Amino acid sequence: MARVLFLGGLGRSGTTLVERLLGELPGVCALGEVVHLWQRDLRDDERCGCGARFSACQFWRRVGALAFGGWHNVDVDRVHYLRAAVERTRHIPRLATAVEAPEEVHEYAEYYSRVYAAAAEVSGARIVVDSSKHSALAHVLRWAGDLNLRVVHVVRDARGVAYSWTKTVSRPETDGAAEMTRYSPGRSALLWNAHNAAFGLLARRGVPVRRIRYEEFVSDPLVALADLASFAGIVLGPSDLSFVEDGHADLKVGHSAAGNPMRFTVGRVALRRDDAWVSALPSRQRRLVGAVCAPMLRAYGYPLSPSEVSR
Ligand SMILES: [Zn+2]
């Protein structure tokens, strides 16, 4: 049975950094955002985290061969159809309350289980990390038959998330052809509420969910990583966290299939809080996001007044 650590949360919450650091732990293989593998890798042949085109990456070639007898055997149209049919935020209440899921949910989840199991075997890892983030996918995976699913729910201050969504970020894996999506602060605030609530619901359905605050994760990564390792059932040796030092971490090459451009970073990466939103997000928008997200910001222990945010 494949063991997967699913990183969930709204985009721009720091899941890529969390994934990269988890990928350095012994017996862990980080796969990137598997939800995008079908289109961006199988169809568009974008770059793997190792720098090679997906079709040229030996790791993913072996995973495809083991999981499906080769990627050419995957009916991508069918995967897209299934995704549109079952992996929708509006379906979450139904997925969370159903006694039995429709056959299409099982069929869609099976594609992921196969990728996870094959990636574990090819890499020799005991645990694979999928940083797909989407709450609806996590709810779908709850129905996967042969999967040991654990979820790390990454939350970040909604106002920092909103600020990040207003910025322009290019996607180097498309060689400059595309930029990452942008959302208005009002829209990202609503998404923040919906996605974070969905992970709370998942926990209430019996899936092991560990919630972490991104700001704490980067402030004290050693403690945070040791805690996540314990949650994932990984026994750490004395030098297993030596890649993390004061204020930075050293990253090796990985095979993240898709996701934030940070998946290409190799070598030293700074670990520090990014509270740029406190001064850069216009106060009108800051108040709007703070009001829309107030109940859950409070529940997660975030100060509602920006003056209380430590710099
Ligand atoms: Zn690769």
Short mmCIF file of N, CA, C and O and ligand atoms in Angstrom, two decimals, residues 48-52 57-60 254-255, ligand 1:
data_model
loop_
_atom_site.label_atom_id
_atom_site.label_comp_id
_atom_site.label_asym_id
_atom_site.label_seq_id
_atom_site.Cartn_x
_atom_site.Cartn_y
_atom_site.Cartn_z
N CYS A 48 10.50 18.79 -15.77
CA CYS A 48 10.55 18.18 -14.45
C CYS A 48 11.45 19.05 -13.56
O CYS A 48 12.24 19.86 -14.07
N GLY A 49 11.36 18.89 -12.26
CA GLY A 49 12.22 19.62 -11.34
C GLY A 49 13.71 19.38 -11.59
O GLY A 49 14.55 20.21 -11.24
N CYS A 50 14.04 18.25 -12.22
CA CYS A 50 15.45 17.94 -12.52
C CYS A 50 15.95 18.72 -13.73
O CYS A 50 17.14 18.68 -14.05
N GLY A 51 15.03 19.43 -14.42
CA GLY A 51 15.43 20.25 -15.56
C GLY A 51 15.13 19.61 -16.91
O GLY A 51 15.04 20.30 -17.92
N ALA A 52 14.97 18.29 -16.93
CA ALA A 52 14.69 17.59 -18.19
C ALA A 52 13.22 17.75 -18.57
O ALA A 52 12.38 17.99 -17.71
N CYS A 57 12.79 12.56 -18.65
CA CYS A 57 13.24 12.29 -17.28
C CYS A 57 13.15 10.79 -17.00
O CYS A 57 12.08 10.18 -17.11
N GLN A 58 14.28 10.22 -16.65
CA GLN A 58 14.33 8.77 -16.45
C GLN A 58 13.47 8.32 -15.27
O GLN A 58 12.87 7.24 -15.29
N PHE A 59 13.42 9.15 -14.23
CA PHE A 59 12.61 8.79 -13.07
C PHE A 59 11.15 8.62 -13.49
O PHE A 59 10.52 7.59 -13.24
N TRP A 60 10.61 9.64 -14.16
CA TRP A 60 9.19 9.58 -14.54
C TRP A 60 8.91 8.54 -15.62
O TRP A 60 7.83 7.97 -15.67
N GLY A 254 15.47 17.47 -7.38
CA GLY A 254 14.32 16.60 -7.20
C GLY A 254 13.61 16.38 -8.53
O GLY A 254 14.01 16.93 -9.56
N HIS A 255 12.56 15.56 -8.49
CA HIS A 255 11.80 15.28 -9.71
C HIS A 255 10.35 15.75 -9.58
O HIS A 255 9.42 15.05 -9.99
ZN ZN B 1 13.12 14.49 -13.38
#
